[in-house]
XYZ file of C-alpha atoms in Angstrom:
114
model
C -23.866 27.820 -6.808
C -24.502 28.958 -2.954
C -27.005 26.434 -2.555
C -24.893 23.530 -3.264
C -22.097 24.617 -1.206
C -24.081 24.855 1.741
C -26.147 21.529 1.284
C -23.170 19.405 0.914
C -21.545 20.161 4.365
C -24.969 20.091 6.038
C -25.770 16.800 4.897
C -22.302 15.388 5.959
C -23.046 17.307 9.419
C -26.170 15.830 9.900
C -25.045 12.132 9.284
C -22.386 12.800 11.846
C -24.676 14.028 14.320
C -26.844 11.003 14.038
C -23.697 8.959 14.437
C -22.694 10.337 17.317
C -25.940 11.145 19.134
C -26.550 8.659 22.199
C -28.816 6.020 21.974
C -31.049 4.664 24.294
C -29.526 2.606 27.168
C -30.886 -0.751 25.781
C -28.719 -0.096 22.574
C -25.739 0.285 24.462
C -23.307 -2.567 24.981
C -20.412 -3.490 26.744
C -18.219 -6.565 25.832
C -15.019 -7.931 27.484
C -13.266 -10.825 26.324
C -9.815 -12.275 27.410
C -6.875 -12.812 24.996
C -3.665 -15.379 25.040
C -1.220 -15.894 22.751
C 2.279 -16.458 22.308
C 5.148 -13.959 21.422
C 7.655 -15.603 18.978
C 10.171 -13.626 17.537
C 11.412 -14.496 13.925
C 14.838 -13.353 14.193
C 17.781 -11.818 16.288
C 17.777 -8.590 17.428
C 21.425 -8.219 16.515
C 24.401 -10.300 15.273
C 27.831 -8.923 15.508
C 30.539 -9.770 13.575
C 32.440 -10.790 16.728
C 29.756 -13.145 18.099
C 27.701 -11.310 20.006
C 24.219 -11.373 19.657
C 20.942 -10.302 21.477
C 17.717 -12.165 20.975
C 14.182 -11.889 22.182
C 12.791 -15.090 24.013
C 9.679 -16.747 23.230
C 6.721 -16.045 25.700
C 3.136 -16.195 26.364
C 1.098 -13.150 25.895
C -1.949 -12.480 28.227
C -4.436 -9.704 27.851
C -7.867 -8.743 26.883
C -10.659 -6.742 24.321
C -12.924 -4.324 25.820
C -15.677 -3.103 23.193
C -18.164 -0.417 23.927
C -21.171 0.034 21.290
C -22.352 3.744 21.993
C -25.078 3.760 19.173
C -26.232 1.267 16.814
C -24.018 2.586 14.140
C -20.665 3.620 16.318
C -18.629 1.936 18.848
C -14.798 1.722 20.223
C -12.791 -1.163 20.643
C -9.829 -1.273 22.743
C -7.189 -4.284 23.697
C -4.117 -4.572 25.529
C -1.684 -7.662 25.805
C 1.387 -8.337 28.084
C 4.144 -10.664 27.502
C 6.523 -11.043 30.262
C 9.710 -12.008 28.068
C 13.460 -12.097 28.374
C 16.217 -10.637 26.309
C 19.461 -13.145 26.114
C 22.227 -11.886 25.339
C 25.914 -13.118 24.848
C 29.399 -11.304 24.859
C 32.751 -13.398 24.902
C 30.680 -16.730 25.248
C 29.537 -15.644 28.332
C 25.277 -15.485 28.295
C 23.476 -13.180 29.961
C 19.536 -12.769 30.795
C 17.700 -9.618 31.431
C 13.856 -8.886 31.767
C 12.723 -7.317 28.315
C 8.783 -6.933 28.774
C 6.335 -5.905 25.981
C 2.993 -4.375 26.456
C 1.029 -4.140 23.305
C -2.084 -1.935 22.705
C -4.689 -1.027 20.113
C -7.924 1.230 20.061
C -10.343 1.316 17.002
C -13.151 2.940 16.436
C -16.060 1.268 14.415
C -18.638 2.774 12.118
C -21.540 0.995 10.484
C -23.267 2.572 7.405
C -25.770 0.243 6.877
């Protein structure tokens, strides 16, 4: 029973070590790619009963993606997009626009089992 308890975690630790140990420099890669998109809000943020409304406007999204391959099995990807948008709101038939920029980001770890 004790042998089974020790062997299971030992195998998992060995697999984790193989995935994390840095490979030679030729196996490491860096990739960079630009992204362009369109931010399209699908509904108004708020529409009140007395006619007030808040609406985010359509805007162009620009950013990039960065990928780093640390070993043949493990890598990290991150992406960032910036949207210079406006918020339009209406009170008593008076329309006002103000900056309402967005910054979106992601990080993802990749592991290839085979």
